[in-house]
mmCIF file of C-alpha atoms in Angstrom:
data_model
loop_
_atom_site.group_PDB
_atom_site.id
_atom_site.type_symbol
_atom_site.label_atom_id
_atom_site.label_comp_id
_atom_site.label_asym_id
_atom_site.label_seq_id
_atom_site.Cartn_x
_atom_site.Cartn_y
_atom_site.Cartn_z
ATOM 1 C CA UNK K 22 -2.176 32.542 72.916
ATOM 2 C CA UNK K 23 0.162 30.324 75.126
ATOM 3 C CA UNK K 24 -1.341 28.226 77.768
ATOM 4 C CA UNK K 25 -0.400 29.704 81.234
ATOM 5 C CA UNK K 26 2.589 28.229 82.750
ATOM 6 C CA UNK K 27 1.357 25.025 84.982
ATOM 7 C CA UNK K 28 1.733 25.460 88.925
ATOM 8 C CA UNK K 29 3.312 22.182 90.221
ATOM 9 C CA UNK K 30 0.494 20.272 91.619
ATOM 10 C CA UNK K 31 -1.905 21.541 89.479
ATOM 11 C CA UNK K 32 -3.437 19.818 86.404
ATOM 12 C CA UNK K 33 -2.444 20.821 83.290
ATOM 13 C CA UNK K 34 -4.956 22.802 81.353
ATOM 14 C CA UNK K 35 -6.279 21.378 78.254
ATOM 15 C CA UNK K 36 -5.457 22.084 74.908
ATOM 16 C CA UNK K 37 -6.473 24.788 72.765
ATOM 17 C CA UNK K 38 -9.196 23.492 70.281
ATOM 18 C CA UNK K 39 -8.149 23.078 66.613
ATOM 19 C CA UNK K 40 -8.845 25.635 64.424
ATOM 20 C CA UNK K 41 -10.681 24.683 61.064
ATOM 21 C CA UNK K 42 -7.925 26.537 59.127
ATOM 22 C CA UNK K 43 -5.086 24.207 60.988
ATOM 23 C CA UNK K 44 -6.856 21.501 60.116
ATOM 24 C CA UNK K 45 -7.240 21.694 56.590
ATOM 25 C CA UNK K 46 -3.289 22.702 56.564
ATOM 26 C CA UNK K 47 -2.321 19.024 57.698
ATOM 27 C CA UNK K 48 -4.943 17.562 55.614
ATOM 28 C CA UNK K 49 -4.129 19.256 52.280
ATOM 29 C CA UNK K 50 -2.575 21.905 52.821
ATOM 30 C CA UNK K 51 1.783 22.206 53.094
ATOM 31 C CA UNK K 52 1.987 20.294 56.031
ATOM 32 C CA UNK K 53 0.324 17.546 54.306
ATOM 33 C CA UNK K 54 2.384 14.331 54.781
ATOM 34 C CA UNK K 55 2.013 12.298 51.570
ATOM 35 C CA UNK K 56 1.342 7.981 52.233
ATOM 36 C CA UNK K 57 3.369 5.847 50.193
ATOM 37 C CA UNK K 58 0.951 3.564 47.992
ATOM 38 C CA UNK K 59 0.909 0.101 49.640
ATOM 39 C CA UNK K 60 -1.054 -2.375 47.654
ATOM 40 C CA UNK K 61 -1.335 -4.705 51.005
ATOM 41 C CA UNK K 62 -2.662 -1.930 52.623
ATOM 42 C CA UNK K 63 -5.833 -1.648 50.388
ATOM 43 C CA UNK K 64 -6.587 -5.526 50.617
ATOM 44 C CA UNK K 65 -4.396 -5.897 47.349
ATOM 45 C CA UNK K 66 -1.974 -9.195 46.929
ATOM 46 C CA UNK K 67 1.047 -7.864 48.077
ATOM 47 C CA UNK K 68 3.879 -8.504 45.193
ATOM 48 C CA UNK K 69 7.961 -7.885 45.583
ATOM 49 C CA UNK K 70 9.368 -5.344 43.512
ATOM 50 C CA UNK K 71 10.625 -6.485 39.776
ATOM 51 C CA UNK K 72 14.208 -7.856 39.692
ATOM 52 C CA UNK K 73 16.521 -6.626 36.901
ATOM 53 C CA UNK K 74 15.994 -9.765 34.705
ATOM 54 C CA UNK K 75 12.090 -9.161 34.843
ATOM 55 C CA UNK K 76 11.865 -6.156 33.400
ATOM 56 C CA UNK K 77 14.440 -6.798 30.667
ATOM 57 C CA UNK K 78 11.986 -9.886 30.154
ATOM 58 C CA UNK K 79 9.228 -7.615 29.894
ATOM 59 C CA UNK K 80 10.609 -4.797 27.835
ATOM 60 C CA UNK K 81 11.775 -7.767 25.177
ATOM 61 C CA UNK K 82 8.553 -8.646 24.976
ATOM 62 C CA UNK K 83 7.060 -5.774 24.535
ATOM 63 C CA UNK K 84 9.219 -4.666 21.800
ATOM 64 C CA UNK K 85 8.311 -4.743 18.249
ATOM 65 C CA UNK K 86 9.991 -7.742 16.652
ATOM 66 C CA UNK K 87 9.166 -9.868 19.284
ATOM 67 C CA UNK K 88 5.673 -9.327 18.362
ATOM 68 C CA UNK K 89 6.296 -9.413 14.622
ATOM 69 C CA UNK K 90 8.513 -12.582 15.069
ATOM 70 C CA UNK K 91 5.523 -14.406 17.165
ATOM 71 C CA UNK K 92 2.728 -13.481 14.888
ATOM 72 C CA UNK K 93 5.081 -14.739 11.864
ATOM 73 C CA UNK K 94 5.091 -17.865 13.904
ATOM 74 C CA UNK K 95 1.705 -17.917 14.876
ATOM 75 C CA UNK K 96 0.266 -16.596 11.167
ATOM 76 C CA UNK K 97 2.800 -19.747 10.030
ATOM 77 C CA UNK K 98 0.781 -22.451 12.211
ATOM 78 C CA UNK K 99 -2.301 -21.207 11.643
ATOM 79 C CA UNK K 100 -2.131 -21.273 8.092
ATOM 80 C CA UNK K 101 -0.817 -24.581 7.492
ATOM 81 C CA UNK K 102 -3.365 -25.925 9.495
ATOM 82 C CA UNK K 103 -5.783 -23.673 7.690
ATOM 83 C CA UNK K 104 -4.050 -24.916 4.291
ATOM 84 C CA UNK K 105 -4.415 -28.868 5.031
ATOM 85 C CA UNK K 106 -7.702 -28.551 6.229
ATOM 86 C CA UNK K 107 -8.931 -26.589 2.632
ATOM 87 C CA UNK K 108 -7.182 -29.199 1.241
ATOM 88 C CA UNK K 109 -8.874 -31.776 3.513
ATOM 89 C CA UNK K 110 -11.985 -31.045 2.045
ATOM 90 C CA UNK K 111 -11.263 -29.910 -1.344
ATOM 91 C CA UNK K 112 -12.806 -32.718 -3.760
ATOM 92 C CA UNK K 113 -9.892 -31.394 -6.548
ATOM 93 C CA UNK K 114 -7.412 -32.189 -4.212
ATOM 94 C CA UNK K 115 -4.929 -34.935 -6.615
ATOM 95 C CA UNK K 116 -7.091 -34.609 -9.397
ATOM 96 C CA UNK K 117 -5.727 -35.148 -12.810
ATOM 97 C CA UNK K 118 -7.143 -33.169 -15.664
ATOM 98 C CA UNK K 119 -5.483 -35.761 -18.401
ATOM 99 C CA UNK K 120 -7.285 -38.586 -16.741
ATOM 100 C CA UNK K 121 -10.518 -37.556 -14.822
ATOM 101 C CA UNK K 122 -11.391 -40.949 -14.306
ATOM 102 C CA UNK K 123 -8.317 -42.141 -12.574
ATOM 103 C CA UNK K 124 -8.054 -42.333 -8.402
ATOM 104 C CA UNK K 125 -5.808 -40.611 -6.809
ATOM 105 C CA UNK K 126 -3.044 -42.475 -4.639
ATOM 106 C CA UNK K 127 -2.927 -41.257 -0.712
ATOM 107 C CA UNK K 128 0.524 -40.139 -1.458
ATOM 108 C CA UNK K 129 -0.678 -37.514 -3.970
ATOM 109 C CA UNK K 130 -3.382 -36.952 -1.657
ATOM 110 C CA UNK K 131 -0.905 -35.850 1.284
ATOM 111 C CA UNK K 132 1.522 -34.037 -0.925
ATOM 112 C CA UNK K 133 -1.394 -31.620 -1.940
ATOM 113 C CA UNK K 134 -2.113 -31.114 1.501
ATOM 114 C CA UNK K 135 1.515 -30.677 2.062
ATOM 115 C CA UNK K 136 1.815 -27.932 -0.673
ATOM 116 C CA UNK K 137 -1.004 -26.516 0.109
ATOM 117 C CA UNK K 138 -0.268 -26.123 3.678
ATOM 118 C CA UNK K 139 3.020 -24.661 3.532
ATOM 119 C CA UNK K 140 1.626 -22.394 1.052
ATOM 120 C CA UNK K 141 -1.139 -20.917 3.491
ATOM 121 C CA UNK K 142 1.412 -20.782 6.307
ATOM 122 C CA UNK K 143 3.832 -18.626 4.023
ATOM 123 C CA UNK K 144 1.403 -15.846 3.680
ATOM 124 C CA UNK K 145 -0.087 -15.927 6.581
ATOM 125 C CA UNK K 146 3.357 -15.957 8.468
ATOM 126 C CA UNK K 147 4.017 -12.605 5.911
ATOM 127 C CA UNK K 148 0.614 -10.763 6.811
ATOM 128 C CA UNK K 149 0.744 -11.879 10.485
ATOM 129 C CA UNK K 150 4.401 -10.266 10.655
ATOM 130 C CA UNK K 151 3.370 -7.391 8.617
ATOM 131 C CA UNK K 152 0.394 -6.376 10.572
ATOM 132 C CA UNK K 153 1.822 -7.028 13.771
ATOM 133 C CA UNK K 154 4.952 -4.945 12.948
ATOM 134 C CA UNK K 155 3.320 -2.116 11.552
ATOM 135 C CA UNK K 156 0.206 -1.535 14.691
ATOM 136 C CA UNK K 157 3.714 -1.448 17.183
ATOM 137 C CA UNK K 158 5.401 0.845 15.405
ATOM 138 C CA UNK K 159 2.463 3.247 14.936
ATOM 139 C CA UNK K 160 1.274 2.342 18.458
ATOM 140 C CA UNK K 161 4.349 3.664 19.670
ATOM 141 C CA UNK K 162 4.396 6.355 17.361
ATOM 142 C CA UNK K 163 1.303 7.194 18.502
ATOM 143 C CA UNK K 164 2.052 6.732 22.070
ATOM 144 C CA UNK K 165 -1.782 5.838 22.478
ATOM 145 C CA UNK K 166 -3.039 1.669 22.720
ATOM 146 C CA UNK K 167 -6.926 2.250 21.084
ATOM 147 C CA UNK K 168 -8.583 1.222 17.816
ATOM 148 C CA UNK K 169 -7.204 3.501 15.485
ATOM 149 C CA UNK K 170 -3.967 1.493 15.743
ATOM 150 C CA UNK K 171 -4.832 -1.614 14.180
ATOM 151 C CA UNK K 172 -7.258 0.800 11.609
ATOM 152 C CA UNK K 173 -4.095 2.707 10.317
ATOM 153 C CA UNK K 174 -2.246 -1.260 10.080
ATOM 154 C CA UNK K 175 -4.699 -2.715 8.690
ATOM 155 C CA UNK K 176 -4.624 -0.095 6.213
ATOM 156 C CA UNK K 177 -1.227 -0.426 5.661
ATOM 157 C CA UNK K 178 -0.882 -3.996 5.299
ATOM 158 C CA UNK K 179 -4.004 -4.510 3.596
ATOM 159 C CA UNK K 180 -2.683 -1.709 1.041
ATOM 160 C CA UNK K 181 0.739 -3.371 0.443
ATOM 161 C CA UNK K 182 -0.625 -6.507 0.093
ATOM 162 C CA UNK K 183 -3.176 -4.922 -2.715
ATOM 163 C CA UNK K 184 -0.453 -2.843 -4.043
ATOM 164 C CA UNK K 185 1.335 -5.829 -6.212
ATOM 165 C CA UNK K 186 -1.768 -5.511 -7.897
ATOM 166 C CA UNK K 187 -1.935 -2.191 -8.575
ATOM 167 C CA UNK K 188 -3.115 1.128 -7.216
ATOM 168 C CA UNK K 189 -7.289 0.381 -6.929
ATOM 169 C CA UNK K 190 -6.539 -2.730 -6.099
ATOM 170 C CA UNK K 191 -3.915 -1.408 -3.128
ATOM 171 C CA UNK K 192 -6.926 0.719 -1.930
ATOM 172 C CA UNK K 193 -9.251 -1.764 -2.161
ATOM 173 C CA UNK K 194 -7.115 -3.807 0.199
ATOM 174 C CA UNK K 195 -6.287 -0.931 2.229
ATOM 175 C CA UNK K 196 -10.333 -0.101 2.650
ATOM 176 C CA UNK K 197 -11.127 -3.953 3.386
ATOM 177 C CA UNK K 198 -8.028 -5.302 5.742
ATOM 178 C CA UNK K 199 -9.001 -1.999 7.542
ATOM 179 C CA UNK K 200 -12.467 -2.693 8.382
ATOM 180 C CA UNK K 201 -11.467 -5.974 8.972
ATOM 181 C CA UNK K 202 -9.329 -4.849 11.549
ATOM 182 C CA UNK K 203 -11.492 -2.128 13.190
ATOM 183 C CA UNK K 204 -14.489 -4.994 13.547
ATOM 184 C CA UNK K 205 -12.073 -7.558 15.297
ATOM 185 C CA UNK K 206 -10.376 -4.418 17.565
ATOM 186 C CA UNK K 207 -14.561 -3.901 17.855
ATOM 187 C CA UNK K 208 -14.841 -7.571 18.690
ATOM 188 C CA UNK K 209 -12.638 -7.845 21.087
ATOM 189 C CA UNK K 210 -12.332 -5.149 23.136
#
């Protein structure tokens, strides 16, 4: 029902009440206006919107051999540190068999540590790069970021690895680098 016409002079009669049913049509219904999400709004820090450069940044990082090529670098540094300091403590370390008796010189000393190192930092460059490269590519196969990712890598590295061996020995590495894995995923998530 429409309000009577107003009489000049008069005041203007109030409003109809809102009906319940009008209500809920603005407040979820189809006249529903929808906000625009506004971190600043919420007491969020307010951040600009990505430029083109930052999100080719980002999607180079988050691509696969990027990954694979920093753990190969990381798995490299790691295990020559790892190799010198096994060597560091290894009592064998420039021993000669032919002459048990007989120091060893420092130089011999360092070029253990040397060959040692570079030997740890070789395969752990190879299973860093391995593992790395395999839990992207079945994470985005996968399209899911949870534990069973680095399972099904570690299973797969841990098997190839084991395979050179042979076949019980590629399961047995399969079965180990993937419990491995699923108690660091445990670990650290």
């Amino acid at each position: 029902a429409a309000p009577p016409p107003s009489v000049p002079g008069e005041p203007a009669p109030p409003p109809p009440p809102l009906q319940y049913s009008l209500l809920l049509q603005h407040l979820v219904g189809d006249k529903r206006q929808p906000r625009v999400w506004d971190p600043a709004t919420l007491g969020g820090i307010p951040c600009p919107p990505k430029s083109e450069e930052q999100k080719m940044v980002e999607r180079v990082m988050e691509s696969c051999p990027f990954k694979a090529a920093l753990a190969c670098v990381g798995g490299f540094v790691l295990g020559g540190a790892f190799g010198i300091f096994t060597a560091g403590i290894d009592t064998n370390v420039g021993f000669d068999p032919k002459d048990p008796y007989r120091t060893p010189t420092a130089k011999e000393v360092l070029k253990d540590m040397g060959q040692r190192g570079i030997s740890y930092a070789k395969n752990f460059a190879i299973v860093g790069a391995m593992f790395s490269c395999t839990e992207c590519v079945v994470e985005s196969y996968r399209g899911k970021s949870d534990w069973k990712n680095s399972v099904i890598s570690g299973c797969i590295t841990g098997g190839a690895i084991g395979f050179r061996a042979g076949l019980k020995a590629g399961v047995i590495g399969c079965g180990g680098f993937a419990a491995f894995s699923a108690a660091v995923d445990y670990y650290l998530r």
